[in-house]
Amino acid sequence: GAGVSQSPRYKVAKRGQDVALRCDPISGHVSLFWYQQALGQGPEFLTYFQNEAQLDKSGLPSDRFFAERPEGSVSTLKIQRTQQEDSAVYLCASSHRDRVNSPLHFGNGTRLTVT
Amino acid sequence: QKEVEQDPGPLSVPEGAIVSLNCTYSNSAFQYFMWYRQYSRKGPELLMYTYSSGNKEDGRFTAQVDKSSKYISLFIRDSQPSDSATYLCAMSANSNAGNMLTFGGGTRLMVKP
């Protein structure tokens, strides 16, 4: 079936604008993660959902970042009042189970550039 | 200091060479160890997955885990230009965040024809 789908692929925002990034996980996948990947770095954890419940948001850099998954499927990551340091690739990943040995499947990310 | 350290490279090798990629880590709670490959402007894709210490082989790829040394390796035999990518090690432990992964910074590999 289809993999994890993210939209838009690229987003340019002026500093101070709000943005919304969408993730469509693989159908039936329980776990959903958001990661932030800065240029030349590995992905860094932002937040984790098990179905519709946000179980961990410890990686969100500030209260300008907000994520939701209201029906346990599609998820949206929202960034308010964007800053230049928010420029990065935002990756979404999903897995069939929430078990520690269940591999994550990643989307191709949304590349956010804040000017 | 980061929980997972990885030499950023770039690592340049001729086609056909054996490639060795490595990561060290500090959190002894990590139990599951993965290698992901990431092509430019793509998401990471899972290459190898191992539990605890030992070796695992899959085609041209071999993953090794030494938990006593907190050191993991990925070997690529008969490297091909199509192997040119960034290789990310990743690890997970039992936690409230399910199967959350902690990544290394990635090693960029270039295989020259």
mmCIF file of C-alpha atoms in Angstrom:
data_model
loop_
_atom_site.group_PDB
_atom_site.id
_atom_site.type_symbol
_atom_site.label_atom_id
_atom_site.label_comp_id
_atom_site.label_asym_id
_atom_site.label_seq_id
_atom_site.Cartn_x
_atom_site.Cartn_y
_atom_site.Cartn_z
ATOM 1 C CA GLY A 1 0.000 0.000 0.000
ATOM 2 C CA ALA A 2 0.919 3.664 0.009
ATOM 3 C CA GLY A 3 3.589 4.893 2.357
ATOM 4 C CA VAL A 4 3.533 7.846 4.725
ATOM 5 C CA SER A 5 2.490 10.957 2.826
ATOM 6 C CA GLN A 6 3.392 14.499 3.850
ATOM 7 C CA SER A 7 2.240 17.801 2.431
ATOM 8 C CA PRO A 8 3.302 20.281 1.346
ATOM 9 C CA ARG A 9 6.741 19.047 0.272
ATOM 10 C CA TYR A 10 8.141 22.546 0.453
ATOM 11 C CA LYS A 11 6.916 25.558 2.378
ATOM 12 C CA VAL A 12 8.359 29.063 2.439
ATOM 13 C CA ALA A 13 7.047 31.320 5.182
ATOM 14 C CA LYS A 14 7.870 34.849 6.170
ATOM 15 C CA ARG A 15 8.971 35.275 9.744
ATOM 16 C CA GLY A 16 5.934 35.648 11.947
ATOM 17 C CA GLN A 17 3.564 33.648 9.747
ATOM 18 C CA ASP A 18 1.751 30.549 10.943
ATOM 19 C CA VAL A 19 2.203 27.252 9.064
ATOM 20 C CA ALA A 20 0.440 23.884 9.114
ATOM 21 C CA LEU A 21 2.123 20.680 8.004
ATOM 22 C CA ARG A 22 0.099 17.569 7.239
ATOM 23 C CA CYS A 23 0.907 13.889 7.659
ATOM 24 C CA ASP A 24 -1.101 10.953 6.295
ATOM 25 C CA PRO A 25 0.265 7.813 7.978
ATOM 26 C CA ILE A 26 0.018 4.310 6.618
ATOM 27 C CA SER A 27 -3.557 3.098 7.086
ATOM 28 C CA GLY A 28 -4.070 1.282 10.368
ATOM 29 C CA HIS A 29 -0.842 2.449 11.949
ATOM 30 C CA VAL A 30 -1.294 3.146 15.638
ATOM 31 C CA SER A 31 1.834 5.148 16.378
ATOM 32 C CA LEU A 32 2.711 8.463 14.782
ATOM 33 C CA PHE A 33 5.807 10.551 15.376
ATOM 34 C CA TRP A 34 7.000 13.973 14.280
ATOM 35 C CA TYR A 35 10.713 14.620 13.952
ATOM 36 C CA GLN A 36 12.666 17.748 13.044
ATOM 37 C CA GLN A 37 15.788 17.400 10.915
ATOM 38 C CA ALA A 38 18.132 20.366 10.611
ATOM 39 C CA LEU A 39 20.519 20.541 7.655
ATOM 40 C CA GLY A 40 23.312 17.999 8.026
ATOM 41 C CA GLN A 41 21.881 16.581 11.259
ATOM 42 C CA GLY A 42 19.951 13.502 12.277
ATOM 43 C CA PRO A 43 16.223 13.685 13.009
ATOM 44 C CA GLU A 44 15.282 14.965 16.464
ATOM 45 C CA PHE A 45 12.115 13.799 18.240
ATOM 46 C CA LEU A 46 9.285 16.303 18.564
ATOM 47 C CA THR A 47 6.134 14.467 19.610
ATOM 48 C CA TYR A 48 4.388 11.077 19.688
ATOM 49 C CA PHE A 49 0.778 9.937 19.261
ATOM 50 C CA GLN A 50 -0.799 6.613 20.015
ATOM 51 C CA ASN A 51 -4.026 6.741 18.027
ATOM 52 C CA GLU A 52 -5.523 10.153 18.893
ATOM 53 C CA ALA A 53 -3.719 10.529 22.227
ATOM 54 C CA GLN A 54 -0.598 12.673 22.344
ATOM 55 C CA LEU A 55 1.500 10.709 24.820
ATOM 56 C CA ASP A 56 4.746 12.634 24.610
ATOM 57 C CA LYS A 57 5.392 16.202 23.473
ATOM 58 C CA SER A 58 8.643 16.702 25.319
ATOM 59 C CA GLY A 59 10.571 17.420 22.113
ATOM 60 C CA LEU A 60 8.506 20.397 20.981
ATOM 61 C CA PRO A 61 10.941 23.352 21.059
ATOM 62 C CA SER A 62 8.475 25.964 22.299
ATOM 63 C CA ASP A 63 4.800 26.678 22.879
ATOM 64 C CA ARG A 64 4.662 27.959 19.306
ATOM 65 C CA PHE A 65 4.625 24.315 18.201
ATOM 66 C CA PHE A 66 1.394 22.367 18.384
ATOM 67 C CA ALA A 67 0.432 18.949 17.011
ATOM 68 C CA GLU A 68 -2.853 17.121 16.781
ATOM 69 C CA ARG A 69 -4.295 13.853 15.510
ATOM 70 C CA PRO A 70 -7.992 14.209 16.313
ATOM 71 C CA GLU A 71 -9.305 11.013 14.710
ATOM 72 C CA GLY A 72 -6.258 8.855 15.179
ATOM 73 C CA SER A 73 -5.224 9.006 11.536
ATOM 74 C CA VAL A 74 -4.116 12.237 9.829
ATOM 75 C CA SER A 75 -1.909 14.493 11.921
ATOM 76 C CA THR A 76 -1.120 18.184 11.646
ATOM 77 C CA LEU A 77 1.918 19.979 13.029
ATOM 78 C CA LYS A 78 1.293 23.688 13.441
ATOM 79 C CA ILE A 79 3.952 26.309 14.036
ATOM 80 C CA GLN A 80 2.811 29.754 15.088
ATOM 81 C CA ARG A 81 4.769 32.969 14.536
ATOM 82 C CA THR A 82 7.542 31.176 12.662
ATOM 83 C CA GLN A 83 11.155 32.123 13.345
ATOM 84 C CA GLN A 84 14.249 31.577 11.203
ATOM 85 C CA GLU A 85 15.477 28.857 13.552
ATOM 86 C CA ASP A 86 12.357 26.856 12.661
ATOM 87 C CA SER A 87 13.793 26.261 9.165
ATOM 88 C CA ALA A 88 14.276 22.511 8.870
ATOM 89 C CA VAL A 89 12.779 19.372 7.365
ATOM 90 C CA TYR A 90 9.830 18.073 9.361
ATOM 91 C CA LEU A 91 9.481 14.300 9.124
ATOM 92 C CA CYS A 92 6.478 12.228 10.032
ATOM 93 C CA ALA A 93 6.766 8.510 10.812
ATOM 94 C CA SER A 94 4.233 5.825 11.654
ATOM 95 C CA SER A 95 4.278 2.238 12.839
ATOM 96 C CA HIS A 96 1.798 -0.587 13.093
ATOM 97 C CA ARG A 97 2.159 -0.987 16.844
ATOM 98 C CA ASP A 98 3.499 1.043 19.717
ATOM 99 C CA ARG A 99 5.872 -1.721 20.724
ATOM 100 C CA VAL A 100 9.514 -0.812 21.038
ATOM 101 C CA ASN A 101 10.431 -3.360 18.344
ATOM 102 C CA SER A 102 7.966 -2.098 15.743
ATOM 103 C CA PRO A 103 9.911 -0.311 12.985
ATOM 104 C CA LEU A 104 9.065 3.239 11.948
ATOM 105 C CA HIS A 105 8.184 4.150 8.363
ATOM 106 C CA PHE A 106 9.030 7.712 7.391
ATOM 107 C CA GLY A 107 7.526 10.123 4.907
ATOM 108 C CA ASN A 108 9.706 12.301 2.685
ATOM 109 C CA GLY A 109 9.199 15.311 4.906
ATOM 110 C CA THR A 110 8.180 18.932 4.535
ATOM 111 C CA ARG A 111 11.072 21.326 4.005
ATOM 112 C CA LEU A 112 10.234 24.572 5.794
ATOM 113 C CA THR A 113 12.186 27.709 5.007
ATOM 114 C CA VAL A 114 11.490 30.808 7.087
ATOM 115 C CA THR A 115 12.700 34.047 5.485
ATOM 116 C CA GLN B 1 27.251 15.491 24.598
ATOM 117 C CA LYS B 2 24.628 13.739 22.478
ATOM 118 C CA GLU B 3 23.256 10.326 23.417
ATOM 119 C CA VAL B 4 24.261 8.889 20.029
ATOM 120 C CA GLU B 5 27.447 9.943 18.262
ATOM 121 C CA GLN B 6 28.239 9.322 14.615
ATOM 122 C CA ASP B 7 31.086 10.587 12.446
ATOM 123 C CA PRO B 8 29.513 12.930 9.882
ATOM 124 C CA GLY B 9 31.992 12.100 7.111
ATOM 125 C CA PRO B 10 31.866 12.455 4.183
ATOM 126 C CA LEU B 11 33.292 9.018 3.573
ATOM 127 C CA SER B 12 34.449 8.500 -0.010
ATOM 128 C CA VAL B 13 35.266 5.008 -1.275
ATOM 129 C CA PRO B 14 35.774 3.373 -4.687
ATOM 130 C CA GLU B 15 33.130 1.064 -6.076
ATOM 131 C CA GLY B 16 33.530 -2.476 -4.739
ATOM 132 C CA ALA B 17 35.103 -1.422 -1.446
ATOM 133 C CA ILE B 18 33.978 -2.630 1.965
ATOM 134 C CA VAL B 19 32.449 0.213 3.955
ATOM 135 C CA SER B 20 32.390 0.406 7.738
ATOM 136 C CA LEU B 21 30.018 2.830 9.464
ATOM 137 C CA ASN B 22 29.896 3.213 13.232
ATOM 138 C CA CYS B 23 28.013 4.760 16.128
ATOM 139 C CA THR B 24 28.654 5.030 19.829
ATOM 140 C CA TYR B 25 26.012 5.679 22.443
ATOM 141 C CA SER B 26 25.799 6.484 26.130
ATOM 142 C CA ASN B 27 22.338 5.263 27.216
ATOM 143 C CA SER B 28 22.586 1.671 28.435
ATOM 144 C CA ALA B 29 18.780 1.350 28.221
ATOM 145 C CA PHE B 30 18.881 1.137 24.430
ATOM 146 C CA GLN B 31 17.875 -2.342 23.337
ATOM 147 C CA TYR B 32 16.939 -2.060 19.676
ATOM 148 C CA PHE B 33 19.358 -0.811 17.073
ATOM 149 C CA MET B 34 18.612 0.239 13.546
ATOM 150 C CA TRP B 35 20.324 1.599 10.488
ATOM 151 C CA TYR B 36 18.443 3.869 8.153
ATOM 152 C CA ARG B 37 19.533 5.066 4.723
ATOM 153 C CA GLN B 38 18.508 8.526 3.600
ATOM 154 C CA TYR B 39 18.860 9.743 0.048
ATOM 155 C CA SER B 40 18.901 13.449 -0.652
ATOM 156 C CA ARG B 41 15.469 15.060 -0.177
ATOM 157 C CA LYS B 42 13.920 11.766 0.880
ATOM 158 C CA GLY B 43 12.843 10.340 4.224
ATOM 159 C CA PRO B 44 14.923 7.730 6.057
ATOM 160 C CA GLU B 45 14.282 4.134 5.002
ATOM 161 C CA LEU B 46 14.956 1.185 7.282
ATOM 162 C CA LEU B 47 17.927 -0.973 6.264
ATOM 163 C CA MET B 48 18.747 -3.166 9.218
ATOM 164 C CA TYR B 49 17.184 -3.909 12.578
ATOM 165 C CA THR B 50 18.858 -5.783 15.447
ATOM 166 C CA TYR B 51 18.005 -6.556 19.032
ATOM 167 C CA SER B 52 20.669 -6.562 21.760
ATOM 168 C CA SER B 53 24.207 -7.727 20.980
ATOM 169 C CA GLY B 54 25.314 -9.805 18.020
ATOM 170 C CA ASN B 55 25.465 -9.791 14.254
ATOM 171 C CA LYS B 56 22.816 -9.726 11.584
ATOM 172 C CA GLU B 57 23.383 -10.162 7.864
ATOM 173 C CA ASP B 58 21.126 -9.204 4.982
ATOM 174 C CA GLY B 59 22.611 -9.471 1.521
ATOM 175 C CA ARG B 60 25.557 -7.071 1.261
ATOM 176 C CA PHE B 61 24.786 -5.520 4.657
ATOM 177 C CA THR B 62 25.942 -6.716 8.079
ATOM 178 C CA ALA B 63 24.989 -5.026 11.338
ATOM 179 C CA GLN B 64 26.944 -5.582 14.530
ATOM 180 C CA VAL B 65 26.010 -4.571 18.056
ATOM 181 C CA ASP B 66 28.380 -4.612 21.036
ATOM 182 C CA LYS B 67 26.351 -3.505 24.033
ATOM 183 C CA SER B 68 29.277 -3.920 26.440
ATOM 184 C CA SER B 69 31.167 -1.255 24.490
ATOM 185 C CA LYS B 70 28.059 0.721 23.518
ATOM 186 C CA TYR B 71 29.166 0.510 19.896
ATOM 187 C CA ILE B 72 27.327 -0.489 16.740
ATOM 188 C CA SER B 73 28.533 -0.944 13.175
ATOM 189 C CA LEU B 74 27.175 -1.378 9.688
ATOM 190 C CA PHE B 75 29.304 -3.049 7.038
ATOM 191 C CA ILE B 76 28.535 -2.787 3.346
ATOM 192 C CA ARG B 77 30.279 -5.276 1.050
ATOM 193 C CA ASP B 78 30.873 -4.700 -2.650
ATOM 194 C CA SER B 79 29.725 -1.103 -2.360
ATOM 195 C CA GLN B 80 27.874 0.385 -5.339
ATOM 196 C CA PRO B 81 27.382 3.995 -6.487
ATOM 197 C CA SER B 82 23.698 3.534 -5.608
ATOM 198 C CA ASP B 83 24.771 3.114 -1.969
ATOM 199 C CA SER B 84 25.769 6.790 -1.940
ATOM 200 C CA ALA B 85 23.534 8.305 0.722
ATOM 201 C CA THR B 86 23.510 9.381 4.358
ATOM 202 C CA TYR B 87 23.430 6.513 6.839
ATOM 203 C CA LEU B 88 21.715 7.119 10.153
ATOM 204 C CA CYS B 89 21.999 4.872 13.161
ATOM 205 C CA ALA B 90 18.985 4.859 15.462
ATOM 206 C CA MET B 91 18.179 3.266 18.807
ATOM 207 C CA SER B 92 15.214 2.727 21.062
ATOM 208 C CA ALA B 93 14.443 1.645 24.596
ATOM 209 C CA ASN B 94 11.331 0.750 26.526
ATOM 210 C CA SER B 95 9.706 4.044 27.435
ATOM 211 C CA ASN B 96 6.361 5.790 27.598
ATOM 212 C CA ALA B 97 7.049 7.063 24.097
ATOM 213 C CA GLY B 98 6.556 3.639 22.558
ATOM 214 C CA ASN B 99 9.084 2.964 19.849
ATOM 215 C CA MET B 100 10.595 6.440 19.775
ATOM 216 C CA LEU B 101 13.971 6.482 18.039
ATOM 217 C CA THR B 102 17.055 8.428 19.014
ATOM 218 C CA PHE B 103 19.219 9.101 15.963
ATOM 219 C CA GLY B 104 22.864 9.760 15.345
ATOM 220 C CA GLY B 105 23.783 12.721 13.188
ATOM 221 C CA GLY B 106 24.354 10.586 10.091
ATOM 222 C CA THR B 107 27.393 9.682 8.001
ATOM 223 C CA ARG B 108 27.439 10.767 4.385
ATOM 224 C CA LEU B 109 28.813 8.039 2.108
ATOM 225 C CA MET B 110 29.978 8.541 -1.463
ATOM 226 C CA VAL B 111 30.823 5.517 -3.601
ATOM 227 C CA LYS B 112 32.737 6.512 -6.714
ATOM 228 C CA PRO B 113 32.470 4.442 -9.915
#
